XYZ file of C-alpha atoms in Angstrom:
701
model
C 0.000 0.000 0.000
C 1.646 3.263 -1.129
C 2.098 6.016 1.418
C 0.237 9.141 0.243
C 2.699 11.330 2.147
C 5.508 9.887 0.073
C 3.645 10.060 -3.234
C 2.281 13.556 -2.610
C -1.316 12.390 -2.955
C -2.480 14.090 0.234
C -4.300 17.373 -0.272
C -4.118 19.707 2.707
C -6.276 22.722 3.540
C -3.862 25.067 1.768
C -4.319 22.984 -1.426
C -8.107 23.480 -1.594
C -9.257 25.770 -4.411
C -12.688 26.912 -5.602
C -13.684 28.763 -8.765
C -13.518 32.542 -8.410
C -11.496 32.296 -5.216
C -9.850 35.388 -3.730
C -6.746 35.448 -1.554
C -6.724 37.257 1.774
C -4.030 38.977 3.766
C -4.269 40.537 7.223
C -3.171 43.966 8.436
C -1.876 43.710 11.990
C -1.323 46.151 14.823
C 2.283 47.308 15.304
C 1.492 48.166 18.943
C 0.943 45.868 21.931
C -1.969 47.989 23.130
C -3.556 50.807 21.189
C -6.878 52.449 20.512
C -7.874 52.226 16.854
C -8.772 55.837 16.101
C -9.370 55.689 12.347
C -8.809 53.348 9.404
C -8.429 55.021 5.994
C -8.949 52.676 3.040
C -9.550 55.380 0.422
C -6.314 54.596 -1.443
C -7.412 51.052 -2.210
C -8.577 50.256 -5.759
C -12.247 49.350 -6.114
C -11.230 45.808 -7.019
C -9.938 45.168 -3.482
C -12.389 43.731 -0.969
C -11.507 45.233 2.386
C -12.712 44.289 5.847
C -12.587 46.817 8.689
C -14.113 46.854 12.181
C -17.208 48.602 10.819
C -17.941 45.563 8.635
C -18.032 43.180 11.604
C -19.372 45.408 14.356
C -22.763 43.665 14.436
C -21.270 40.158 14.594
C -21.124 38.155 17.798
C -18.241 37.754 20.212
C -16.494 34.424 20.439
C -13.937 32.521 22.474
C -13.910 28.803 23.206
C -13.883 29.299 26.992
C -14.141 33.075 27.554
C -15.995 35.242 25.007
C -13.360 37.938 24.640
C -12.798 38.241 20.868
C -14.492 39.849 17.906
C -13.733 39.096 14.250
C -11.602 42.265 14.239
C -10.955 44.452 17.299
C -13.730 47.045 17.465
C -11.884 49.607 19.536
C -8.516 48.395 20.853
C -5.713 46.229 19.520
C -4.371 44.182 22.409
C -1.105 42.754 21.112
C 1.470 43.286 18.373
C -0.062 41.341 15.516
C -3.718 41.698 16.476
C -5.636 41.747 13.143
C -7.147 45.212 12.588
C -8.174 44.899 8.906
C -8.061 42.386 6.062
C -8.177 42.433 2.277
C -9.037 39.935 -0.453
C -7.768 40.100 -4.049
C -7.295 37.674 -6.956
C -3.660 36.976 -5.977
C -1.646 36.924 -2.746
C 0.801 39.424 -4.221
C -1.989 41.919 -4.905
C -3.305 41.390 -1.383
C 0.112 42.118 0.121
C 0.410 45.285 -1.950
C -3.077 46.366 -0.887
C -2.138 46.195 2.808
C 0.446 48.935 2.212
C -2.325 51.278 1.029
C -4.311 51.124 4.280
C -3.573 53.878 6.788
C -4.464 53.266 10.429
C -4.328 55.945 13.094
C -3.585 54.549 16.555
C -3.486 56.007 20.057
C -0.845 53.990 21.873
C -1.826 52.799 25.353
C 0.124 51.313 28.286
C 0.670 47.551 28.128
C 1.515 44.705 30.479
C 3.855 41.884 29.402
C 4.500 39.888 32.566
C 1.864 37.557 34.008
C 3.061 38.002 37.575
C 2.958 41.793 37.263
C -0.434 41.534 35.566
C -1.896 40.147 38.803
C -0.475 42.897 41.016
C -2.732 45.488 42.598
C -3.594 48.304 40.215
C -2.318 46.433 37.125
C -3.627 47.540 33.734
C -6.651 45.441 32.737
C -6.325 43.807 29.312
C -10.103 43.147 29.336
C -12.686 44.993 31.402
C -14.911 41.950 31.907
C -14.812 38.170 31.489
C -17.857 36.538 29.888
C -17.898 32.744 30.074
C -18.501 31.072 26.706
C -21.407 28.760 25.922
C -19.185 26.682 23.621
C -18.932 23.094 24.803
C -15.168 23.625 25.103
C -16.085 25.426 28.333
C -16.851 22.043 29.870
C -15.728 22.839 33.428
C -16.550 25.488 35.990
C -14.649 28.570 34.858
C -13.856 31.047 37.630
C -12.849 34.464 36.249
C -11.858 36.940 38.939
C -13.693 40.280 38.447
C -11.615 43.457 38.050
C -8.408 41.487 37.532
C -6.482 39.946 34.633
C -7.267 36.461 35.961
C -9.747 34.808 33.585
C -9.738 31.483 35.456
C -8.741 30.280 38.906
C -8.437 26.580 39.699
C -7.762 25.154 43.143
C -7.038 21.828 44.821
C -7.761 21.630 48.545
C -6.909 18.191 49.911
C -6.105 17.604 53.554
C -4.719 20.334 55.807
C -1.658 21.979 54.287
C -0.488 23.629 57.514
C -0.744 20.367 59.403
C 1.141 18.585 56.644
C 4.113 20.935 56.682
C 4.134 20.835 60.488
C 4.899 17.108 60.230
C 7.702 17.566 57.674
C 11.344 17.081 58.678
C 12.580 18.612 55.420
C 10.880 21.336 53.356
C 12.076 22.458 49.915
C 10.846 25.530 48.002
C 11.718 26.671 44.490
C 10.305 28.741 41.631
C 10.478 27.552 38.011
C 9.908 29.261 34.682
C 8.963 27.877 31.276
C 9.273 30.006 28.141
C 6.648 30.328 25.455
C 7.118 28.166 22.372
C 5.848 28.027 18.799
C 4.182 24.889 17.427
C 6.052 25.248 14.102
C 3.957 22.808 12.031
C 5.238 22.375 8.489
C 1.893 23.501 7.083
C 0.825 26.976 8.277
C -2.771 27.881 9.112
C -4.966 27.699 6.006
C -8.709 28.231 5.600
C -11.105 28.730 2.710
C -14.635 30.039 3.282
C -17.568 30.502 0.972
C -21.301 31.087 1.276
C -23.948 29.008 -0.466
C -27.047 31.177 -0.150
C -27.343 31.681 3.619
C -25.114 28.726 4.466
C -21.433 29.015 5.397
C -19.006 26.322 4.240
C -15.399 26.303 5.459
C -12.475 24.109 4.437
C -9.880 24.395 7.172
C -7.186 22.472 8.951
C -8.715 22.085 12.416
C -8.633 19.636 15.304
C -12.013 20.939 16.518
C -14.596 20.888 13.692
C -17.683 20.829 15.906
C -16.383 23.512 18.282
C -15.553 25.618 15.229
C -19.024 25.086 13.761
C -20.612 26.160 17.044
C -18.488 29.322 17.271
C -19.007 30.392 13.651
C -22.762 29.898 13.984
C -22.726 32.163 17.038
C -20.612 34.822 15.322
C -22.867 35.058 12.261
C -26.195 34.449 14.009
C -26.819 31.128 12.271
C -28.160 27.772 13.328
C -25.417 25.177 13.623
C -26.785 23.203 10.658
C -26.197 26.326 8.537
C -22.430 25.965 9.029
C -20.441 23.179 7.392
C -16.830 22.442 8.368
C -14.675 20.214 6.151
C -11.329 19.307 7.709
C -8.702 17.976 5.279
C -5.521 16.414 6.666
C -3.101 18.830 8.302
C 0.636 19.079 7.829
C 1.125 19.169 11.580
C -0.683 21.034 14.327
C 0.449 20.067 17.858
C -2.485 22.070 19.246
C -2.270 25.275 17.216
C -5.124 24.458 14.816
C -7.873 24.403 17.390
C -11.035 26.505 17.701
C -11.485 29.719 15.669
C -8.314 31.117 14.153
C -8.841 32.962 10.831
C -11.991 31.204 9.658
C -14.206 34.097 10.822
C -12.118 36.657 8.910
C -12.212 34.524 5.756
C -15.970 34.042 6.141
C -16.559 37.780 6.659
C -14.527 38.640 3.574
C -16.348 35.962 1.573
C -19.694 37.347 2.713
C -18.720 40.821 1.583
C -17.091 39.695 -1.684
C -19.767 37.097 -2.468
C -16.913 34.872 -3.575
C -14.801 32.200 -1.886
C -11.899 33.606 0.131
C -8.782 31.731 1.182
C -6.244 32.621 3.879
C -2.829 30.978 4.119
C -0.479 32.488 6.683
C 3.123 33.418 6.122
C 5.519 31.592 8.453
C 6.166 34.680 10.586
C 2.433 35.077 11.225
C 2.338 31.763 13.086
C 4.045 33.415 16.085
C 1.237 36.001 16.100
C -1.525 33.389 16.030
C -0.993 30.923 18.880
C 1.909 29.787 21.055
C 2.505 27.666 24.147
C 1.783 29.236 27.530
C 4.777 30.596 29.417
C 4.425 29.702 33.096
C 5.836 30.581 36.492
C 5.391 27.793 39.038
C 6.308 27.908 42.717
C 6.636 24.547 44.475
C 6.874 23.850 48.198
C 7.180 20.225 49.284
C 7.687 18.581 52.640
C 8.795 15.074 53.630
C 9.698 13.055 56.694
C 13.318 12.070 57.160
C 12.624 8.613 55.703
C 11.428 10.195 52.452
C 7.674 9.905 53.006
C 5.971 12.866 51.335
C 3.590 14.691 53.668
C 2.641 18.003 52.002
C 2.867 19.860 48.715
C 1.814 23.386 47.808
C 1.983 24.683 44.245
C 1.150 28.027 42.683
C 0.923 28.226 38.875
C 0.777 31.505 36.962
C -0.132 30.896 33.331
C 0.315 33.649 30.709
C -2.539 33.244 28.211
C -1.728 36.402 26.222
C -4.264 38.919 24.982
C -7.157 36.469 24.552
C -8.079 33.530 26.765
C -8.543 30.867 24.074
C -8.280 27.550 25.977
C -5.952 29.027 28.598
C -8.407 28.310 31.425
C -8.307 24.629 30.508
C -4.510 24.670 30.282
C -4.290 26.294 33.723
C -6.647 23.691 35.144
C -4.622 20.784 33.723
C -1.432 22.430 34.886
C -3.002 22.605 38.331
C -4.078 18.991 38.658
C -0.841 17.695 37.096
C 1.266 19.661 39.587
C 1.079 17.222 42.554
C 2.547 14.437 40.397
C 1.941 10.673 40.601
C 2.544 10.486 44.341
C 0.723 9.694 47.579
C 0.648 13.007 49.417
C -1.879 13.399 52.261
C -1.951 17.210 52.174
C -2.054 19.100 48.847
C -2.856 22.718 48.036
C -2.768 24.026 44.449
C -3.645 27.428 43.011
C -3.510 27.852 39.226
C -4.313 31.183 37.571
C -4.825 31.914 33.875
C -3.700 35.499 33.288
C -4.113 38.026 30.468
C -1.135 40.005 29.120
C -0.594 42.141 26.010
C 1.240 39.376 24.172
C 0.098 37.066 21.345
C -2.480 34.467 22.430
C -1.354 31.183 23.930
C -3.330 27.964 23.733
C -3.194 24.208 23.315
C 0.290 22.768 22.826
C 1.457 19.150 22.903
C 1.622 18.325 26.613
C -1.173 20.818 27.406
C -0.009 22.397 30.658
C 1.224 19.130 32.118
C 4.715 19.754 30.740
C 5.176 22.996 32.681
C 4.000 21.417 35.940
C 5.992 18.223 35.488
C 9.127 20.296 34.911
C 8.640 22.079 38.225
C 7.410 19.074 40.200
C 10.036 16.592 39.085
C 12.933 19.029 39.409
C 11.843 19.640 42.997
C 11.809 15.902 43.717
C 15.534 15.726 42.969
C 16.242 18.755 45.154
C 14.289 17.078 47.945
C 16.178 13.808 47.438
C 19.446 15.721 47.751
C 18.325 17.346 50.998
C 17.242 13.955 52.362
C 20.410 12.191 51.222
C 18.337 9.722 49.201
C 18.629 8.205 45.759
C 16.137 10.144 43.560
C 14.870 6.831 42.166
C 14.313 5.411 45.653
C 12.478 8.565 46.769
C 10.089 8.318 43.852
C 9.477 4.583 44.203
C 8.700 5.012 47.899
C 5.896 7.490 47.171
C 4.450 6.478 43.790
C 0.729 5.841 43.478
C -0.344 2.216 43.029
C -3.635 0.557 42.145
C -6.294 1.404 44.706
C -4.607 4.577 45.963
C -6.528 7.838 45.831
C -5.097 10.875 44.068
C -5.411 14.311 45.644
C -8.528 14.890 43.511
C -10.177 12.067 45.470
C -10.387 9.631 42.552
C -9.217 6.052 42.845
C -6.276 5.056 40.650
C -6.480 1.969 38.458
C -4.247 0.223 35.923
C -1.240 2.010 37.409
C 2.241 1.446 35.963
C 4.313 4.400 37.210
C 6.892 2.235 39.007
C 7.241 -0.100 36.023
C 7.825 2.833 33.655
C 10.304 4.500 36.008
C 12.332 1.379 36.708
C 12.494 0.561 33.001
C 13.797 4.037 32.177
C 16.367 3.932 34.999
C 17.630 0.546 33.851
C 18.167 1.782 30.293
C 20.721 4.385 31.453
C 22.453 2.117 33.955
C 21.165 4.031 36.952
C 22.325 1.522 39.571
C 25.867 1.471 38.156
C 26.396 5.188 38.765
C 24.226 8.305 38.749
C 26.529 11.144 37.827
C 25.358 12.987 34.703
C 22.031 11.138 34.721
C 18.486 12.200 35.545
C 15.008 10.700 35.834
C 11.406 11.816 35.592
C 8.064 10.073 36.072
C 4.764 11.599 35.018
C 1.004 11.333 34.881
C -1.041 13.325 32.384
C -4.819 13.478 32.272
C -7.124 12.843 29.321
C -9.996 15.261 28.799
C -12.831 14.310 31.107
C -15.733 14.532 30.439
C -15.927 14.115 26.667
C -17.933 12.278 24.016
C -17.056 10.493 20.788
C -19.360 8.992 18.174
C -18.687 7.091 14.981
C -20.628 5.455 12.149
C -19.614 2.546 9.914
C -21.357 1.938 6.600
C -21.230 -0.958 4.146
C -20.535 0.033 0.524
C -21.880 -1.694 -2.607
C -18.401 -2.854 -3.642
C -17.822 -4.837 -0.448
C -15.764 -2.140 1.259
C -16.687 -0.123 4.321
C -16.556 3.575 5.211
C -15.880 4.977 8.648
C -17.572 8.310 9.359
C -15.710 10.018 12.147
C -14.706 13.570 13.135
C -11.222 12.593 14.295
C -8.774 14.957 12.606
C -5.616 13.751 10.886
C -2.587 15.946 11.542
C 0.177 13.452 10.859
C -0.352 11.377 14.008
C -1.818 8.435 12.072
C -5.242 8.471 13.740
C -7.127 7.605 10.561
C -4.974 4.535 9.968
C -5.329 3.384 13.590
C -9.121 3.683 13.425
C -9.221 1.886 10.056
C -7.074 -0.905 11.516
C -9.405 -1.322 14.497
C -12.439 -1.305 12.191
C -10.827 -3.848 9.850
C -10.125 -6.183 12.756
C -13.703 -5.941 14.017
C -15.138 -6.405 10.507
C -12.787 -9.229 9.570
C -11.507 -7.527 6.401
C -8.217 -6.110 5.156
C -7.462 -2.541 6.196
C -7.408 -1.576 2.488
C -11.143 -2.305 2.426
C -11.913 0.315 5.072
C -12.157 3.929 3.885
C -12.033 7.087 5.998
C -13.629 10.134 4.317
C -12.192 13.386 5.617
C -14.239 14.865 8.474
C -17.223 16.882 7.273
C -19.752 18.062 9.844
C -22.536 17.399 7.331
C -21.831 13.662 7.280
C -19.885 12.659 10.424
C -21.393 12.345 13.907
C -20.309 14.514 16.827
C -16.927 14.281 18.515
C -15.645 16.535 21.285
C -12.381 17.127 19.373
C -9.052 15.577 18.417
C -7.035 16.618 21.443
C -5.759 15.242 24.734
C -4.498 11.945 23.237
C -8.069 10.648 23.480
C -9.056 9.715 19.925
C -7.876 6.107 19.588
C -9.172 5.245 23.060
C -12.562 6.962 22.743
C -13.230 6.187 19.084
C -12.049 2.606 19.568
C -14.693 2.048 22.232
C -17.399 3.691 20.116
C -16.295 1.633 17.113
C -17.056 -1.671 18.851
C -20.699 -0.647 19.235
C -20.912 0.750 15.690
C -19.631 -2.461 14.100
C -21.941 -4.582 16.265
C -24.942 -2.554 15.078
C -23.735 -2.683 11.473
C -23.641 -6.491 11.652
C -27.192 -6.447 12.997
C -28.734 -4.263 10.271
C -26.278 -4.749 7.387
C -26.095 -1.146 6.198
C -25.036 1.379 8.839
C -23.920 1.101 12.440
C -23.636 3.937 14.936
C -21.646 3.881 18.169
C -21.017 6.377 20.929
C -18.643 6.554 23.875
C -18.880 9.078 26.716
C -16.526 9.393 29.642
C -17.953 11.150 32.670
C -16.345 13.093 35.462
C -14.843 16.500 36.031
C -13.448 18.535 38.913
C -14.871 21.131 41.258
C -12.736 24.165 40.298
C -12.797 25.492 43.862
C -11.670 22.308 45.622
C -10.180 20.179 42.845
C -12.246 17.192 43.940
C -13.879 14.778 41.497
C -12.583 12.769 38.551
C -9.846 14.534 36.607
C -9.245 11.761 34.083
C -10.991 8.569 32.974
C -7.550 7.054 32.814
C -4.109 8.571 33.170
C -1.369 8.657 30.583
C 1.722 7.324 32.329
C 5.398 7.342 31.545
C 8.954 8.040 32.601
C 12.184 9.211 31.034
C 15.880 8.975 31.758
C 18.631 11.177 30.342
C 22.397 11.069 30.287
C 24.298 14.277 29.520
C 27.673 15.940 29.337
C 28.401 19.597 29.982
C 31.204 21.880 28.894
C 31.483 24.144 31.922
C 33.528 26.736 30.019
C 30.827 27.365 27.410
C 27.731 26.124 29.259
C 26.837 23.819 26.379
C 24.762 20.830 27.482
C 24.705 17.773 25.228
C 22.209 14.948 25.713
C 24.107 11.737 24.998
C 21.326 9.235 25.755
C 17.587 9.591 26.138
C 15.060 6.898 26.961
C 11.292 7.044 27.509
C 9.137 4.260 28.920
C 5.468 4.838 28.093
C 2.465 2.776 29.163
C 0.390 2.119 26.045
C -2.082 -0.424 27.445
C -2.570 -2.037 24.045
C -0.791 -0.922 20.878
C -2.938 -0.725 17.719
C -0.453 0.510 15.104
C 3.080 -0.155 16.322
C 4.986 1.868 13.676
C 2.603 4.781 14.266
C 2.955 4.496 18.028
C 6.734 4.418 17.746
C 6.736 7.488 15.533
C 4.504 9.280 18.030
C 6.978 8.493 20.798
C 9.951 9.644 18.749
C 8.219 12.849 17.700
C 7.199 13.687 21.249
C 10.703 13.043 22.560
C 12.289 15.219 19.879
C 9.837 18.032 20.641
C 10.833 17.537 24.279
C 14.464 18.110 23.318
C 13.436 21.386 21.684
C 11.599 22.505 24.813
C 14.567 21.471 26.937
C 17.438 23.088 25.079
C 16.290 25.577 22.456
C 12.775 26.870 22.130
C 12.024 30.328 23.491
C 9.910 33.086 21.959
C 11.741 36.363 22.513
C 10.050 39.763 22.818
C 11.041 43.412 22.798
C 8.264 45.699 24.032
C 5.697 43.084 23.076
C 7.135 42.478 19.593
C 8.277 38.936 18.744
C 11.929 39.265 17.708
C 12.596 35.719 16.462
C 9.507 34.941 14.368
C 11.314 32.813 11.797
C 12.924 29.400 11.627
C 16.408 30.892 11.429
C 16.343 32.693 14.773
C 13.843 30.384 16.481
C 15.614 27.074 16.940
C 13.903 23.697 16.773
C 15.798 20.384 16.961
C 17.646 19.264 13.856
C 18.859 15.762 13.076
C 22.228 16.513 14.642
C 20.559 17.390 17.951
C 18.940 13.964 18.359
C 20.959 11.787 20.766
C 21.040 8.033 21.240
C 17.259 7.766 21.569
C 15.236 4.738 22.673
C 11.849 3.943 24.185
C 9.582 1.219 25.520
C 5.890 0.848 24.740
C 4.680 -1.080 27.772
C 1.599 -3.241 27.157
C -0.610 -5.385 29.396
C -2.743 -8.358 28.386
C -6.398 -7.322 28.233
C -5.662 -3.631 28.812
C -7.546 -0.722 27.298
C -5.835 1.414 24.679
C -4.002 4.349 26.259
C -3.350 7.495 24.249
C 0.342 8.248 23.861
C 0.621 11.133 21.410
C 1.849 13.559 24.073
C 3.138 11.410 26.928
C 6.822 11.244 25.953
C 7.276 15.034 25.712
C 6.803 16.296 29.314
C 9.373 14.023 31.032
C 12.281 15.031 28.801
C 13.027 18.513 30.260
C 13.078 17.430 33.940
C 15.101 14.305 33.147
C 17.774 16.528 31.569
C 17.444 19.137 34.329
C 17.919 16.433 36.949
C 20.958 15.074 35.104
C 22.464 18.546 35.406
C 21.554 18.620 39.083
C 23.520 15.406 39.603
C 26.532 17.542 38.657
C 25.568 20.219 41.205
C 24.196 22.439 38.403
C 20.756 23.568 39.540
C 18.653 25.049 36.715
C 15.102 26.299 37.133
C 14.374 27.891 33.742
C 13.423 26.382 30.384
C 14.988 26.306 27.895
C 18.291 25.230 29.419
C 20.450 27.519 27.317
C 24.193 27.859 27.719
C 23.561 31.127 29.568
C 21.238 29.365 32.020
C 23.841 26.666 32.643
C 26.651 29.183 33.146
C 24.531 31.181 35.599
C 23.849 27.985 37.562
C 27.543 27.113 37.576
C 28.359 30.615 38.878
C 26.018 29.991 41.816
C 27.527 26.632 42.617
C 30.025 26.818 45.459
C 33.518 25.442 45.470
C 33.928 24.304 41.864
C 36.090 25.262 38.911
C 35.035 25.180 35.244
C 35.825 21.787 33.748
C 34.398 19.193 31.371
C 31.965 17.017 33.308
C 29.637 14.243 32.341
C 28.759 10.603 32.788
C 31.807 9.277 34.632
C 32.233 6.607 37.280
C 31.188 7.441 40.815
C 28.230 9.111 42.412
C 27.873 12.849 43.115
C 27.842 11.989 46.807
């Protein structure tokens, strides 16, 4: 079976064309915060279709969790790059030239760029009010704080934190920072919109077709059945192609032009569209002298940028990932999603868990040092096992943390010597609650078609679902087709996020095939996972099941230059049951390599709110030469459920490397771990001289 990626047969959203199509470009604010005083379009030729705030003033507000956006800003631009106008012309070149003919008068306003400062008393408010969305992406209790920049507050209150620390023999406190990062998919954002009478049809690369349909219907005052979303395969996403991006601008231009309008972003515009949340996390943890954990307190400050997007959900996941996979009788977590005048931040592979795992697992090694314990032994002593209750109150089941951790430690020869080596163990939640539905139809030629809203972004989801369907139907996988998601023909799915698709759709598929065999023509199946957390106490069910894994790293450091090289990297991931082994292996490798980028390179830089490295020359992502000796386990169990693993191998990489540095008495708290960060940590280390260090015989103690 030929691979369509190799043959070039795949057609992505940016390849879609319709007769009479116009090309759109966007005019963006040069200021991080400014009042839009006047927009002069008089120099534009009559042939240019132009969209200004006056054209969209009557349209509805949107936002997947907080309604804080309009198609174009009606009064104020809130970040450098905020779209203030758009044009559509027969060619992209003409559209670019037309942007130069638009004159915008701005009144520059004060701006806030730091999430911690944005929560201080008297801080400038990015938004005057926080209206909770009615989109089903707002599936949890959102707690905006009035008259502040906090658009969501999540808490865990478990046990008595003061009592817990009173029983601790050793207490460790530290603050950690994670930089923003760009998704950098090979294919940029691309959307094409057109109107058929009073019906809106949009071709777009999106992980969230039904959320997008709901939002566009609300913006244009339509019923949901009047909006059709077709989602071709994507050339990568990693979370950036979620919810409304530029579809509303394309649709507004198409409405005005009465012709199809297509938007394809330039590479530099990706940094102005959506990035990963920078975070500041303070951890305080207490233990008895024998290593028993007794209390943990965590405060997360999450910079969501100028618009909330799914930042409240990221903050919530960051909050309930922060305690880690440990038995701790007293836990207190506060996570805040905070507005700033920077580009919006949203879903990113690892979805908040990465930032918390970095802080939590780095602190575990600091605590082990203070206790005089082996970091592996400290973790194994406190790891959750089947039947334990997490700090959310839910009972843990099918738990394999110790197995993953021990496997990773063995792969780097942990018991032989620990110098230059580091470990991490993690748990990451799957979206709960959520719902997936699927239909399977029999075709006249003896083949079958699977109708499903799961998006394909290079992760191989369509193939995995076809393979499961083929097994259930007793046919070859070549006889199972997967039409691209189209909200007119596929049943509802929450969205393709959170490493949930193979697990949820696989369960729904069993029912669909059973019903198909009963009636012979079409079978429908649905799977719903229930639960959720009280946002004020953190109690409930955070995840139907937990994605589990561990990583181990071996490094060497040049203490004269601060350069850190990863020489070996291993991840042990619990998969439950593997459906498509080559696909699963590629997912693991991709996640680990993205983890290397987060660890060593990736950092969006700003000057007065302006991104200064919005290109793939100045913004570094891992290249082939940066990939070390890399290996992984996919741990399976007889009779187990499928566990999603698309994101699991990313979050443990940074703390494993950070802990390897700590084994050399180099204590880093900031990501990425640049040479400057390493040199600063070396400067703070007492009683050492610059030298080449690394994985050598003997323990740091």
